Amino acid sequence: MSRVAVVTGGTRGIGAAIAVALKEAGYRVAASYAGNDEKANAFKAETGIAVYKWDVGDYQACVDGIAQVEADLGPVEVLVNNAGITRDAMFHKMLPEQWSAVINTNLTGLFNMTHPVWVGMRDRGFGRIINISSINGQKGQMGQVNYSAAKAGDLGMTKALAQEGAAKGITVNAICPGYIGTEMVRAVPEKVLNERIIPQIPVGRLGEPEEIARCVVFLASDDAGFITGSTISANGGQYLI
Ligand code: CAA
């Protein structure tokens, strides 16, 4: 029987590419989303991938959502924590709500989603947790104090949890995408994107969502069983760590 994979924020952007790539690799995939019903329904109609609506920032919603996925598809063996938001502002203009919203979704969301699948993975002796962090969690980014803090936190969580999962057959890894051609990046002011960001990318272009999805498929596979606590940087050479 094929494995079950959950991709949060899996109906748009990088998450949609991940969900499709996992389906093509033979997984039974559930894609969660928080708000955009129209996009989610279109994604479901186009791909045949099951979609579920809940907020990764709400612990009980995650517990209930995972229970529903497991009732429909079976035990979750692969979890891709991809859901993320931006509330960019220079620090002197940043509101407490902008800080809290980003920390809650992009960092606490990883706790909320991973906790409900963790015990089952331990009991079955197999699991794959793949956290989508960001180049901006590695290097920091002006205008993104909130986002950079959350994404750096994701990397700390990855390394700590990897040590807990290792003896139980669970790997926990992170991917740090650079600037990928999604709605999130296209929302950056055009002048900033063209004059400040793209010139910093040695390959000279934005990344493609599928380039991140292929990293996920590898980390989810049995072939990646010796890789845990690690970070794959997929950023076109923009930041070398
Ligand atoms: N890199 C380099 N310089 C940047 C920059 C960036 N990413 N973002 C802003 N700046 C510069 C601007 O060019 C500007 O410089 P000048 O005055 O010399 O032209 C200065 O910072 C102030 O910027 P604004 O005039 O735009 O100030 P603002 O207060 O109107 O807006 C902002 C600030 C909301 C942060 C806006 O500049 C912005 O959205 N910047 C993009 C921030 C960013 O990189 N976000 C990443 C989003 S994609 C993502 O998060 C996915 C991922 O994981 C990579």
mmCIF file of C-alpha atoms and ligand atoms in Angstrom:
data_model
loop_
_atom_site.group_PDB
_atom_site.id
_atom_site.type_symbol
_atom_site.label_atom_id
_atom_site.label_comp_id
_atom_site.label_asym_id
_atom_site.label_seq_id
_atom_site.Cartn_x
_atom_site.Cartn_y
_atom_site.Cartn_z
ATOM 1 C CA MET A 1 0.000 0.000 0.000
ATOM 2 C CA SER A 2 1.361 3.407 -0.891
ATOM 3 C CA ARG A 3 2.324 5.839 1.840
ATOM 4 C CA VAL A 4 0.182 8.769 2.926
ATOM 5 C CA ALA A 5 1.663 12.256 2.717
ATOM 6 C CA VAL A 6 0.210 15.504 4.058
ATOM 7 C CA VAL A 7 1.343 18.801 2.553
ATOM 8 C CA THR A 8 0.285 21.949 4.398
ATOM 9 C CA GLY A 9 -0.427 24.943 2.220
ATOM 10 C CA GLY A 10 -0.581 22.280 -0.459
ATOM 11 C CA THR A 11 -3.009 23.821 -2.935
ATOM 12 C CA ARG A 12 -0.954 26.802 -4.120
ATOM 13 C CA GLY A 13 2.620 27.826 -4.858
ATOM 14 C CA ILE A 14 5.464 25.566 -3.732
ATOM 15 C CA GLY A 15 3.045 23.378 -1.748
ATOM 16 C CA ALA A 16 0.958 22.576 -4.817
ATOM 17 C CA ALA A 17 4.066 21.518 -6.730
ATOM 18 C CA ILE A 18 5.089 19.328 -3.777
ATOM 19 C CA ALA A 19 1.658 17.693 -3.556
ATOM 20 C CA VAL A 20 1.666 16.926 -7.285
ATOM 21 C CA ALA A 21 5.237 15.573 -7.231
ATOM 22 C CA LEU A 22 4.443 13.287 -4.285
ATOM 23 C CA LYS A 23 1.324 12.028 -6.038
ATOM 24 C CA GLU A 24 3.361 11.329 -9.175
ATOM 25 C CA ALA A 25 5.875 9.467 -6.980
ATOM 26 C CA GLY A 26 3.084 7.152 -5.809
ATOM 27 C CA TYR A 27 1.976 8.660 -2.477
ATOM 28 C CA ARG A 28 -1.623 9.124 -1.418
ATOM 29 C CA VAL A 29 -1.615 12.859 -0.813
ATOM 30 C CA ALA A 30 -3.714 15.191 1.324
ATOM 31 C CA ALA A 31 -3.217 18.912 0.720
ATOM 32 C CA SER A 32 -4.302 21.263 3.489
ATOM 33 C CA TYR A 33 -5.159 24.914 2.990
ATOM 34 C CA ALA A 34 -6.343 27.714 5.235
ATOM 35 C CA GLY A 35 -8.540 30.083 3.283
ATOM 36 C CA ASN A 36 -8.755 30.147 -0.493
ATOM 37 C CA ASP A 37 -11.615 27.716 -1.294
ATOM 38 C CA GLU A 38 -11.693 28.674 -4.958
ATOM 39 C CA LYS A 39 -8.025 27.838 -5.553
ATOM 40 C CA ALA A 40 -8.297 24.676 -3.457
ATOM 41 C CA ASN A 41 -11.319 23.375 -5.356
ATOM 42 C CA ALA A 42 -9.683 24.160 -8.702
ATOM 43 C CA PHE A 43 -6.528 22.341 -7.540
ATOM 44 C CA LYS A 44 -8.569 19.314 -6.470
ATOM 45 C CA ALA A 45 -10.467 19.220 -9.774
ATOM 46 C CA GLU A 46 -7.257 19.530 -11.770
ATOM 47 C CA THR A 47 -5.101 17.037 -9.857
ATOM 48 C CA GLY A 48 -7.494 14.660 -8.094
ATOM 49 C CA ILE A 49 -5.628 15.377 -4.837
ATOM 50 C CA ALA A 50 -7.771 15.447 -1.679
ATOM 51 C CA VAL A 51 -7.923 18.894 -0.065
ATOM 52 C CA TYR A 52 -8.676 19.718 3.576
ATOM 53 C CA LYS A 53 -9.307 23.110 5.147
ATOM 54 C CA TRP A 54 -7.792 23.997 8.492
ATOM 55 C CA ASP A 55 -5.503 26.606 10.027
ATOM 56 C CA VAL A 56 -2.049 25.273 10.966
ATOM 57 C CA GLY A 57 -1.918 28.016 13.609
ATOM 58 C CA ASP A 58 -4.746 26.316 15.541
ATOM 59 C CA TYR A 59 -3.591 23.223 17.464
ATOM 60 C CA GLN A 60 -7.005 21.616 17.865
ATOM 61 C CA ALA A 61 -7.790 22.192 14.190
ATOM 62 C CA CYS A 62 -4.583 20.316 13.327
ATOM 63 C CA VAL A 63 -5.460 17.409 15.637
ATOM 64 C CA ASP A 64 -8.921 17.187 14.077
ATOM 65 C CA GLY A 65 -7.599 17.636 10.537
ATOM 66 C CA ILE A 66 -5.006 14.869 10.902
ATOM 67 C CA ALA A 67 -7.660 12.573 12.409
ATOM 68 C CA GLN A 68 -9.846 13.186 9.362
ATOM 69 C CA VAL A 69 -7.000 12.527 6.915
ATOM 70 C CA GLU A 70 -6.096 9.303 8.745
ATOM 71 C CA ALA A 71 -9.733 8.159 8.695
ATOM 72 C CA ASP A 72 -9.929 8.840 4.949
ATOM 73 C CA LEU A 73 -6.500 7.752 3.715
ATOM 74 C CA GLY A 74 -4.649 5.920 6.517
ATOM 75 C CA PRO A 75 -1.752 6.749 8.868
ATOM 76 C CA VAL A 76 0.309 9.776 7.920
ATOM 77 C CA GLU A 77 3.876 8.705 7.177
ATOM 78 C CA VAL A 78 5.143 11.839 5.443
ATOM 79 C CA LEU A 79 4.419 15.361 6.655
ATOM 80 C CA VAL A 80 5.554 18.372 4.672
ATOM 81 C CA ASN A 81 5.253 21.549 6.741
ATOM 82 C CA ASN A 82 5.039 24.026 3.911
ATOM 83 C CA ALA A 83 2.280 26.470 4.910
ATOM 84 C CA GLY A 84 3.658 29.945 5.405
ATOM 85 C CA ILE A 85 2.682 33.589 5.239
ATOM 86 C CA THR A 86 4.451 36.924 4.964
ATOM 87 C CA ARG A 87 3.577 40.204 6.667
ATOM 88 C CA ASP A 88 6.596 42.182 5.479
ATOM 89 C CA ALA A 89 7.361 45.584 6.986
ATOM 90 C CA MET A 90 10.437 47.412 8.171
ATOM 91 C CA PHE A 91 10.865 46.778 11.884
ATOM 92 C CA HIS A 92 10.093 50.344 12.881
ATOM 93 C CA LYS A 93 6.737 50.028 11.123
ATOM 94 C CA MET A 94 5.969 46.419 12.094
ATOM 95 C CA LEU A 95 2.844 45.916 14.185
ATOM 96 C CA PRO A 96 2.653 43.338 16.980
ATOM 97 C CA GLU A 97 -0.098 41.592 14.961
ATOM 98 C CA GLN A 98 2.281 41.218 12.003
ATOM 99 C CA TRP A 99 4.878 39.628 14.271
ATOM 100 C CA SER A 100 2.387 37.268 15.941
ATOM 101 C CA ALA A 101 0.640 36.150 12.762
ATOM 102 C CA VAL A 102 3.894 35.098 11.114
ATOM 103 C CA ILE A 103 5.307 33.368 14.208
ATOM 104 C CA ASN A 104 2.024 31.550 14.765
ATOM 105 C CA THR A 105 1.702 30.193 11.237
ATOM 106 C CA ASN A 106 5.341 29.742 10.217
ATOM 107 C CA LEU A 107 6.808 28.451 13.492
ATOM 108 C CA THR A 108 4.074 27.336 15.910
ATOM 109 C CA GLY A 109 2.324 25.744 12.921
ATOM 110 C CA LEU A 110 5.162 23.207 12.780
ATOM 111 C CA PHE A 111 4.528 22.177 16.371
ATOM 112 C CA ASN A 112 0.776 22.047 15.805
ATOM 113 C CA MET A 113 1.074 19.824 12.741
ATOM 114 C CA THR A 114 3.938 17.585 13.785
ATOM 115 C CA HIS A 115 2.690 16.772 17.282
ATOM 116 C CA PRO A 116 -0.460 14.923 16.126
ATOM 117 C CA VAL A 117 1.485 12.662 13.710
ATOM 118 C CA TRP A 118 4.560 12.075 15.865
ATOM 119 C CA VAL A 119 3.322 9.333 18.225
ATOM 120 C CA GLY A 120 1.992 7.257 15.331
ATOM 121 C CA MET A 121 5.298 7.574 13.480
ATOM 122 C CA ARG A 122 7.176 6.496 16.615
ATOM 123 C CA ASP A 123 4.879 3.507 17.100
ATOM 124 C CA ARG A 124 5.227 2.387 13.475
ATOM 125 C CA GLY A 125 8.992 2.995 13.402
ATOM 126 C CA PHE A 126 8.891 5.133 10.271
ATOM 127 C CA GLY A 127 8.280 8.758 9.438
ATOM 128 C CA ARG A 128 9.416 11.664 7.346
ATOM 129 C CA ILE A 129 9.019 15.271 8.481
ATOM 130 C CA ILE A 130 10.100 17.842 5.900
ATOM 131 C CA ASN A 131 10.020 21.480 6.962
ATOM 132 C CA ILE A 132 10.021 24.192 4.323
ATOM 133 C CA SER A 133 12.087 26.963 5.890
ATOM 134 C CA SER A 134 13.656 29.743 3.798
ATOM 135 C CA ILE A 135 16.887 31.367 2.706
ATOM 136 C CA ASN A 136 15.699 34.274 4.836
ATOM 137 C CA GLY A 137 15.775 32.094 7.951
ATOM 138 C CA GLN A 138 19.440 31.421 7.176
ATOM 139 C CA LYS A 139 20.669 34.895 6.283
ATOM 140 C CA GLY A 140 18.005 37.248 7.690
ATOM 141 C CA GLN A 141 16.157 39.681 5.425
ATOM 142 C CA MET A 142 15.407 43.363 5.895
ATOM 143 C CA GLY A 143 11.655 43.902 5.990
ATOM 144 C CA GLN A 144 11.184 40.377 7.370
ATOM 145 C CA VAL A 145 12.212 40.347 11.030
ATOM 146 C CA ASN A 146 9.123 38.260 11.806
ATOM 147 C CA TYR A 147 9.541 35.845 8.905
ATOM 148 C CA SER A 148 13.304 35.454 9.363
ATOM 149 C CA ALA A 149 12.830 34.705 13.076
ATOM 150 C CA ALA A 150 10.155 32.084 12.381
ATOM 151 C CA LYS A 151 12.091 30.428 9.575
ATOM 152 C CA ALA A 152 15.302 30.319 11.663
ATOM 153 C CA GLY A 153 13.190 28.763 14.424
ATOM 154 C CA ASP A 154 12.059 26.093 11.971
ATOM 155 C CA LEU A 155 15.702 25.110 11.486
ATOM 156 C CA GLY A 156 16.294 24.788 15.244
ATOM 157 C CA MET A 157 13.155 22.702 15.589
ATOM 158 C CA THR A 158 14.312 20.479 12.715
ATOM 159 C CA LYS A 159 17.684 19.777 14.307
ATOM 160 C CA ALA A 160 16.294 19.084 17.788
ATOM 161 C CA LEU A 161 13.446 16.876 16.621
ATOM 162 C CA ALA A 162 15.745 14.949 14.275
ATOM 163 C CA GLN A 163 17.691 13.786 17.318
ATOM 164 C CA GLU A 164 14.494 12.598 19.005
ATOM 165 C CA GLY A 165 13.250 10.756 15.924
ATOM 166 C CA ALA A 166 16.488 9.095 14.835
ATOM 167 C CA ALA A 167 16.189 5.945 16.932
ATOM 168 C CA LYS A 168 12.570 5.510 15.862
ATOM 169 C CA GLY A 169 13.098 5.552 12.091
ATOM 170 C CA ILE A 170 11.844 9.107 11.708
ATOM 171 C CA THR A 171 13.891 11.632 9.776
ATOM 172 C CA VAL A 172 13.351 15.376 10.165
ATOM 173 C CA ASN A 173 14.881 17.665 7.569
ATOM 174 C CA ALA A 174 14.505 21.190 6.259
ATOM 175 C CA ILE A 175 14.634 22.741 2.841
ATOM 176 C CA CYS A 176 15.528 26.406 2.486
ATOM 177 C CA PRO A 177 14.152 27.688 -0.802
ATOM 178 C CA GLY A 178 15.545 30.902 -2.151
ATOM 179 C CA TYR A 179 13.294 33.224 -4.133
ATOM 180 C CA ILE A 180 10.868 31.006 -6.067
ATOM 181 C CA GLY A 181 8.480 32.344 -8.709
ATOM 182 C CA THR A 182 5.280 32.098 -6.659
ATOM 183 C CA GLU A 183 2.546 34.574 -5.738
ATOM 184 C CA MET A 184 4.375 35.241 -2.439
ATOM 185 C CA VAL A 185 7.520 36.429 -4.184
ATOM 186 C CA ARG A 186 5.594 38.209 -6.957
ATOM 187 C CA ALA A 187 3.967 40.266 -4.174
ATOM 188 C CA VAL A 188 7.346 41.899 -3.460
ATOM 189 C CA PRO A 189 7.414 45.402 -5.004
ATOM 190 C CA GLU A 190 8.562 44.969 -8.607
ATOM 191 C CA LYS A 191 11.365 47.506 -8.223
ATOM 192 C CA VAL A 192 12.747 45.678 -5.164
ATOM 193 C CA LEU A 193 12.473 42.304 -6.891
ATOM 194 C CA ASN A 194 14.119 43.405 -10.129
ATOM 195 C CA GLU A 195 16.747 45.778 -8.764
ATOM 196 C CA ARG A 196 17.613 44.294 -5.358
ATOM 197 C CA ILE A 197 16.787 40.602 -5.334
ATOM 198 C CA ILE A 198 17.185 38.977 -8.764
ATOM 199 C CA PRO A 199 20.642 40.564 -9.319
ATOM 200 C CA GLN A 200 21.770 38.784 -6.109
ATOM 201 C CA ILE A 201 20.927 35.349 -7.530
ATOM 202 C CA PRO A 202 23.971 33.951 -9.386
ATOM 203 C CA VAL A 203 21.894 31.684 -11.647
ATOM 204 C CA GLY A 204 20.095 34.868 -12.751
ATOM 205 C CA ARG A 205 16.501 33.801 -12.278
ATOM 206 C CA LEU A 206 13.849 32.906 -9.723
ATOM 207 C CA GLY A 207 13.522 29.239 -8.826
ATOM 208 C CA GLU A 208 10.672 27.011 -9.979
ATOM 209 C CA PRO A 209 8.328 25.391 -7.418
ATOM 210 C CA GLU A 210 9.110 22.003 -9.003
ATOM 211 C CA GLU A 211 12.781 22.469 -8.102
ATOM 212 C CA ILE A 212 11.771 22.439 -4.435
ATOM 213 C CA ALA A 213 9.282 19.617 -4.939
ATOM 214 C CA ARG A 214 11.999 17.325 -6.275
ATOM 215 C CA CYS A 215 14.033 17.868 -3.077
ATOM 216 C CA VAL A 216 10.978 16.885 -1.024
ATOM 217 C CA VAL A 217 10.420 13.684 -3.003
ATOM 218 C CA PHE A 218 14.031 12.698 -2.363
ATOM 219 C CA LEU A 219 13.913 13.440 1.386
ATOM 220 C CA ALA A 220 10.646 11.483 1.687
ATOM 221 C CA SER A 221 12.090 8.404 0.021
ATOM 222 C CA ASP A 222 13.659 5.337 1.643
ATOM 223 C CA ASP A 223 16.896 6.329 -0.131
ATOM 224 C CA ALA A 224 17.197 9.349 2.200
ATOM 225 C CA GLY A 225 17.054 7.315 5.424
ATOM 226 C CA PHE A 226 20.549 8.349 6.553
ATOM 227 C CA ILE A 227 19.822 12.065 6.117
ATOM 228 C CA THR A 228 18.330 13.699 9.187
ATOM 229 C CA GLY A 229 18.612 17.064 10.887
ATOM 230 C CA SER A 230 19.963 18.490 7.657
ATOM 231 C CA THR A 231 19.080 21.473 5.511
ATOM 232 C CA ILE A 232 19.003 21.524 1.725
ATOM 233 C CA SER A 233 19.610 25.031 0.408
ATOM 234 C CA ALA A 234 17.955 25.488 -2.993
ATOM 235 C CA ASN A 235 18.574 29.149 -3.762
ATOM 236 C CA GLY A 236 20.422 29.503 -7.072
ATOM 237 C CA GLY A 237 23.641 30.300 -5.215
ATOM 238 C CA GLN A 238 22.225 33.412 -3.531
ATOM 239 C CA TYR A 239 23.427 32.399 -0.074
ATOM 240 C CA LEU A 240 26.124 29.821 0.556
ATOM 241 C CA ILE A 241 26.235 28.259 3.981
HETATM 242 N N1 CAA B 1 16.572 43.320 -0.608
HETATM 243 C C1 CAA B 1 17.276 44.462 -0.719
HETATM 244 N N2 CAA B 1 16.782 45.682 -0.456
HETATM 245 C C2 CAA B 1 15.510 45.753 -0.069
HETATM 246 C C3 CAA B 1 14.703 44.620 0.078
HETATM 247 C C4 CAA B 1 15.284 43.354 -0.226
HETATM 248 N N3 CAA B 1 14.586 42.208 -0.141
HETATM 249 N N4 CAA B 1 13.485 44.996 0.492
HETATM 250 C C5 CAA B 1 13.511 46.322 0.608
HETATM 251 N N5 CAA B 1 14.731 46.791 0.240
HETATM 252 C C6 CAA B 1 15.149 48.197 0.204
HETATM 253 C C7 CAA B 1 14.363 48.993 -0.823
HETATM 254 O O1 CAA B 1 14.942 48.833 -2.116
HETATM 255 C C8 CAA B 1 14.491 50.383 -0.279
HETATM 256 O O2 CAA B 1 15.786 50.881 -0.569
HETATM 257 P P1 CAA B 1 15.947 52.343 -1.270
HETATM 258 O O3 CAA B 1 15.232 53.286 -0.357
HETATM 259 O O4 CAA B 1 17.436 52.528 -1.334
HETATM 260 O O5 CAA B 1 15.312 52.174 -2.611
HETATM 261 C C9 CAA B 1 14.453 50.182 1.233
HETATM 262 O O6 CAA B 1 14.781 48.807 1.443
HETATM 263 C C10 CAA B 1 13.086 50.421 1.836
HETATM 264 O O7 CAA B 1 12.147 49.706 1.069
HETATM 265 P P2 CAA B 1 10.774 50.391 0.628
HETATM 266 O O8 CAA B 1 10.980 51.745 0.038
HETATM 267 O O9 CAA B 1 10.031 49.371 -0.226
HETATM 268 O O10 CAA B 1 10.065 50.584 2.071
HETATM 269 P P3 CAA B 1 8.594 50.291 2.500
HETATM 270 O O11 CAA B 1 8.512 50.603 3.960
HETATM 271 O O12 CAA B 1 7.633 50.907 1.548
HETATM 272 O O13 CAA B 1 8.426 48.711 2.290
HETATM 273 C C11 CAA B 1 8.978 46.418 2.581
HETATM 274 C C12 CAA B 1 9.278 47.837 2.999
HETATM 275 C C13 CAA B 1 7.530 46.060 2.919
HETATM 276 C C14 CAA B 1 9.930 45.525 3.374
HETATM 277 C C15 CAA B 1 9.168 46.241 1.038
HETATM 278 O O14 CAA B 1 10.389 46.848 0.637
HETATM 279 C C16 CAA B 1 9.244 44.792 0.662
HETATM 280 O O15 CAA B 1 8.214 44.119 0.569
HETATM 281 N N6 CAA B 1 10.475 44.300 0.440
HETATM 282 C C17 CAA B 1 10.704 42.894 0.129
HETATM 283 C C18 CAA B 1 11.107 42.141 1.372
HETATM 284 C C19 CAA B 1 11.409 40.742 0.973
HETATM 285 O O16 CAA B 1 12.485 40.437 0.431
HETATM 286 N N7 CAA B 1 10.471 39.811 1.202
HETATM 287 C C20 CAA B 1 10.613 38.450 0.764
HETATM 288 C C21 CAA B 1 9.254 37.971 0.328
HETATM 289 S S1 CAA B 1 9.366 36.395 -0.494
HETATM 290 C C22 CAA B 1 9.524 35.299 0.743
HETATM 291 O O17 CAA B 1 9.469 35.592 1.899
HETATM 292 C C23 CAA B 1 9.763 33.872 0.327
HETATM 293 C C24 CAA B 1 11.085 33.424 0.782
HETATM 294 O O18 CAA B 1 11.135 32.593 1.693
HETATM 295 C C25 CAA B 1 12.302 33.882 0.094
#
